[in-house]
Coordinates of C-alpha atoms and ligand atoms in Angstrom, one line a residue:
M63 CA 99.9 58.4 117.9
E64 CA 98.5 55.1 118.6
P65 CA 99.5 53.1 121.9
V66 CA 99.1 49.1 122.0
C67 CA 99.1 48.0 126.0
G68 CA 100.5 44.2 126.8
S69 CA 98.6 41.6 127.9
T70 CA 101.5 40.2 129.6
G71 CA 100.4 40.9 133.0
N72 CA 100.4 44.0 135.3
Y73 CA 102.7 45.4 137.9
T74 CA 102.1 47.3 141.2
A75 CA 103.0 50.3 142.4
K76 CA 106.4 50.3 144.4
S77 CA 107.4 46.8 142.9
T78 CA 110.5 46.1 141.7
Y79 CA 109.4 45.6 138.0
E80 CA 108.0 49.7 138.5
S81 CA 111.5 50.5 139.4
N82 CA 113.1 48.7 136.8
L83 CA 110.7 50.2 134.2
L84 CA 111.2 53.9 135.4
A85 CA 114.8 53.7 135.6
L86 CA 115.4 52.1 131.9
L87 CA 112.5 54.2 130.3
P88 CA 114.8 57.5 130.5
S89 CA 117.7 56.2 129.6
L90 CA 116.7 54.7 126.5
A91 CA 115.9 58.1 125.5
S92 CA 119.2 59.8 126.5
N93 CA 121.3 56.9 125.2
G94 CA 119.7 56.2 121.6
S95 CA 118.0 60.0 120.6
N96 CA 121.2 60.4 118.9
Q97 CA 121.4 57.5 116.3
G98 CA 117.9 56.8 116.7
F99 CA 118.0 53.2 117.9
Y100 CA 118.4 51.5 121.2
K101 CA 117.5 48.7 122.7
D102 CA 118.2 47.6 126.6
T103 CA 116.8 45.1 129.4
T104 CA 117.3 45.9 133.1
G105 CA 116.8 43.7 136.1
R106 CA 116.5 39.9 136.5
V107 CA 113.1 37.3 136.2
P108 CA 110.5 38.2 137.0
D109 CA 111.3 41.6 137.1
Q110 CA 113.2 41.9 133.9
V111 CA 112.2 44.3 131.2
Y112 CA 113.1 44.6 127.7
A113 CA 112.8 47.9 125.8
L114 CA 113.6 49.6 122.6
I115 CA 112.9 52.8 120.6
L116 CA 113.3 54.0 117.2
C117 CA 112.8 57.1 115.8
R118 CA 112.5 57.8 111.9
G119 CA 115.4 57.9 109.9
D120 CA 114.9 61.5 108.5
T121 CA 114.6 62.8 112.2
N122 CA 117.5 64.6 114.2
T123 CA 118.3 64.0 117.4
S124 CA 116.2 66.9 119.2
A125 CA 113.0 65.6 117.5
C126 CA 113.7 62.3 118.2
R127 CA 114.3 63.1 122.0
N128 CA 111.1 65.1 122.3
C129 CA 109.0 62.3 120.7
L130 CA 110.8 59.9 122.9
D131 CA 109.9 62.3 126.1
L132 CA 106.5 62.2 125.3
A133 CA 106.2 58.8 124.2
R134 CA 107.4 57.6 128.2
Q135 CA 104.7 59.9 129.4
D136 CA 101.7 58.7 127.4
A137 CA 102.8 55.0 127.6
L138 CA 102.5 55.4 131.2
Q139 CA 99.5 57.1 131.2
L140 CA 97.5 54.9 128.9
C141 CA 98.7 51.9 129.8
P142 CA 99.0 52.3 133.5
Y143 CA 101.0 49.6 135.7
N144 CA 100.7 47.3 132.4
K145 CA 104.0 45.4 131.9
A146 CA 104.1 45.5 128.0
A147 CA 103.2 48.4 125.8
T148 CA 104.0 49.9 122.6
I149 CA 103.4 53.3 121.6
W150 CA 103.8 54.8 117.9
Y151 CA 104.1 58.4 116.7
D152 CA 104.9 59.7 113.5
N153 CA 108.3 60.5 114.7
C154 CA 109.0 57.8 117.1
L155 CA 108.0 54.2 118.4
L156 CA 108.7 52.9 122.2
R157 CA 108.1 49.3 123.2
Y158 CA 108.7 47.6 126.4
S159 CA 107.9 44.2 127.8
N160 CA 108.9 41.5 130.6
S161 CA 108.6 39.6 127.8
N162 CA 111.6 39.4 125.7
F163 CA 110.8 40.6 122.3
L164 CA 114.3 41.9 121.2
N165 CA 116.3 40.4 118.4
S166 CA 113.1 38.9 116.9
T167 CA 110.7 39.8 114.1
D168 CA 107.7 39.6 116.4
N169 CA 105.1 41.6 114.6
S170 CA 102.1 41.0 117.1
N171 CA 101.4 44.3 117.4
V172 CA 100.9 45.4 114.1
I173 CA 98.9 48.8 113.2
Y174 CA 97.4 49.7 109.7
M175 CA 96.5 53.2 109.2
W176 CA 95.5 54.8 106.1
N177 CA 94.7 58.2 104.7
T178 CA 91.0 58.5 104.1
Q179 CA 91.4 60.2 100.8
N180 CA 90.9 57.9 98.0
V181 CA 92.8 58.2 94.5
T182 CA 90.1 59.4 92.1
D183 CA 92.2 58.6 88.6
D184 CA 94.1 56.1 87.3
L185 CA 93.5 53.5 90.1
D186 CA 95.6 50.8 88.3
K187 CA 98.6 52.9 87.6
F188 CA 98.5 54.2 91.2
N189 CA 98.7 50.4 92.7
K190 CA 101.1 49.3 90.1
L191 CA 103.3 52.4 91.2
A192 CA 102.6 52.6 94.6
G193 CA 103.4 48.6 94.9
E194 CA 106.6 49.2 93.0
L195 CA 107.5 52.0 95.6
V196 CA 106.6 50.2 98.2
N197 CA 109.2 47.3 97.3
R198 CA 111.9 49.1 96.4
T199 CA 112.0 51.4 99.5
S200 CA 111.7 47.8 101.6
Q201 CA 114.7 46.3 99.7
Y202 CA 116.6 49.2 100.0
A203 CA 115.7 49.8 103.7
A204 CA 116.5 46.2 103.8
F205 CA 119.6 45.2 102.0
N206 CA 121.5 48.7 101.4
S207 CA 121.0 50.8 104.5
S208 CA 122.8 49.8 107.7
R209 CA 120.2 51.8 109.2
R210 CA 117.4 49.9 107.9
F211 CA 115.9 53.0 106.2
G212 CA 114.7 53.8 103.0
T213 CA 112.4 56.1 100.8
G214 CA 111.7 56.8 97.5
E215 CA 109.4 58.6 95.2
A216 CA 107.3 57.5 92.1
N217 CA 105.8 59.9 89.7
F218 CA 101.9 59.6 89.5
T219 CA 100.0 62.0 87.1
A220 CA 100.4 65.9 86.6
T221 CA 97.7 67.0 89.1
D222 CA 99.1 64.7 91.8
P223 CA 102.8 64.3 90.5
N224 CA 104.2 62.7 93.4
I225 CA 103.7 59.4 95.7
Y226 CA 106.1 59.4 98.5
G227 CA 107.3 56.1 100.3
L228 CA 109.3 55.1 103.3
A229 CA 110.4 52.3 104.9
Q230 CA 112.1 50.9 108.1
C231 CA 113.0 48.4 110.4
T232 CA 114.4 48.1 114.1
R233 CA 118.5 48.0 113.3
D234 CA 118.8 44.6 115.4
L235 CA 116.9 42.7 112.7
S236 CA 119.0 41.1 109.8
G237 CA 118.4 42.3 106.2
D238 CA 116.4 39.0 105.5
Q239 CA 114.7 39.4 109.1
C240 CA 113.9 43.2 107.9
Y241 CA 112.6 42.6 104.4
K242 CA 110.4 39.6 105.7
Ligands
LIG404 C1 95.5 44.6 134.6 O1 94.9 45.6 134.6 C2 93.7 46.3 134.0 C3 93.4 47.2 133.8 O2 93.1 47.5 135.4 C4 93.0 45.0 133.9 O3 91.8 45.0 133.1 C5 93.4 43.4 133.8 O4 92.5 42.2 134.0 C6 94.7 43.4 134.5 N1 95.6 41.9 134.0 C7 96.1 41.0 134.5 C8 96.5 39.9 134.4 O5 95.8 41.0 136.1
LIG405 C1 123.2 54.7 128.9 O1 122.7 53.2 129.1 C2 123.4 52.8 130.2 C3 123.4 51.1 130.3 O2 122.1 50.6 130.3 C4 123.1 53.3 131.6 O3 123.9 52.7 132.5 C5 123.5 54.9 131.5 O4 122.9 55.1 132.8 C6 122.3 55.2 130.4 N1 122.8 56.4 130.2 C7 122.1 57.6 130.3 C8 122.6 59.0 130.4 O5 121.1 57.2 130.6
LIG406 C1 115.4 69.0 114.0 O1 113.9 68.9 113.4 C2 112.9 69.5 113.8 C3 111.8 69.2 113.4 O2 111.9 69.0 111.6 C4 113.3 71.3 113.6 O3 112.5 71.8 113.7 C5 114.4 71.5 114.0 O4 115.3 72.9 113.7 C6 115.7 71.0 113.8 N1 117.1 70.8 114.8 C7 117.9 70.9 114.4 C8 119.2 71.2 115.6 O5 118.5 70.4 113.5
LIG407 C1 120.6 40.6 121.2 O1 121.3 40.0 120.5 C2 122.6 40.7 120.9 C3 123.6 40.6 119.9 O2 123.7 38.9 119.2 C4 123.0 40.6 122.0 O3 124.4 41.0 122.7 C5 121.8 40.5 122.9 O4 122.4 40.2 124.2 C6 120.6 40.1 122.3 N1 119.4 40.5 123.7 C7 118.8 39.7 124.1 C8 117.8 40.6 124.9 O5 118.4 38.4 123.9
LIG408 C1 87.5 55.5 99.7 O1 86.8 54.2 99.4 C2 87.0 53.1 100.5 C3 86.6 51.8 100.0 O2 86.1 51.7 98.2 C4 85.5 53.6 100.9 O3 84.8 52.7 101.4 C5 85.5 55.2 101.5 O4 84.3 55.3 102.0 C6 86.0 56.0 100.5 N1 86.8 57.4 101.2 C7 86.3 58.2 100.7 C8 86.7 59.8 101.3 O5 85.7 58.5 99.6
LIG409 C1 106.5 43.3 95.3 O1 107.0 41.9 95.9 C2 106.4 41.2 96.0 C3 107.5 40.3 96.6 O2 108.3 40.5 97.0 C4 106.0 40.6 94.5 O3 105.3 39.4 94.9 C5 104.8 42.0 94.1 O4 104.5 41.5 93.0 C6 105.8 43.0 93.8 N1 104.8 43.7 93.7 C7 105.4 45.0 92.6 C8 104.5 45.7 92.1 O5 106.3 44.8 92.3
LIG410 C1 121.5 47.3 97.2 O1 122.4 46.0 97.8 C2 122.1 44.8 96.5 C3 122.8 43.9 96.9 O2 123.7 44.0 97.6 C4 122.9 45.4 95.3 O3 122.9 44.5 94.3 C5 122.0 47.1 94.5 O4 122.8 47.3 93.6 C6 122.2 48.1 96.0 N1 120.8 49.1 95.4 C7 121.7 50.2 95.5 C8 120.3 51.2 95.4 O5 122.4 50.8 96.2
LIG411 C1 110.1 62.1 88.2 O1 110.0 63.0 87.4 C2 111.2 63.5 87.5 C3 110.8 65.0 86.7 O2 110.5 64.7 85.1 C4 112.3 63.0 87.0 O3 113.5 63.8 87.3 C5 112.5 61.9 88.2 O4 113.5 61.2 88.0 C6 111.2 60.7 88.1 N1 111.1 60.1 89.0 C7 110.6 58.6 88.9 C8 110.8 57.7 89.9 O5 110.7 58.1 87.9

């Protein structure tokens, strides 16, 4: 789990922004857990809230729902009174803001995470295979999947037989936006 609190201002207790946000967040999970993607907005400027949820393409409705229920609570707790937050888990993503990030390829909340164990043999082979795999799964997610979700495997070595790959975009993006 990894939260990124926003920098577009704070709201106060019992404000219109708070009531808009508290109304919108649960409806994202109830409307979106089935499809694994949902975006919505509520209220009017300056109290308008934009939000989206995304679940991993291979999670089912209940896993998606559980993840989003946790995400909602964590986001409000970890970014208290912040108008914007993004929170990532293995199974889902929740993002909300007073600034309209929907329909855009805004990657300003990028987070890199990596396995701390290193490959020890055939480094060149690993890098080549992993690079091809990432390209292949990204291309599939962007151009061959209406859900913008792709997975793949590559064969590595006898002791470490498989490298697994996964790529996913939000479904409001075009193929080109997704690939970019
Ligand atoms: C919002 O609240 C946080 C935490 O209380 C504070 O650090 C930050 O300065 C506030 N931001 C604004 C724009 O008031
Ligand atoms: C689904 O979203 C719509 C539109 O925002 C909202 O009116 C409705 O209450 C939501 N449904 C549920 C079950 O939360
Ligand atoms: C949904 O996925 C979870 C986690 O993989 C699993 O434990 C659960 O049995 C699945 N539920 C259904 C209804 O398939
Ligand atoms: C995003 O695009 C959709 C489809 O073009 C449109 O209906 C929707 O109003 C847009 N949402 C925002 C928040 O701009
Ligand atoms: C993995 O390699 C990096 C870069 O060479 C190094 O900084 C890091 O300590 C290594 N990690 C382990 C667990 O050996
Ligand atoms: C992956 O794709 C990028 C550009 O789309 C290209 O520059 C790169 O060489 C490719 N990597 C591999 C290992 O195929
Ligand atoms: C993906 O889509 C491209 C372009 O439409 C097509 O040429 C290619 O065969 C498709 N690949 C797969 C694996 O479906
Ligand atoms: C990996 O090896 C298996 C078994 O030898 C084979 O069926 C599969 O097609 C290979 N996958 C790739 C991506 O080369």
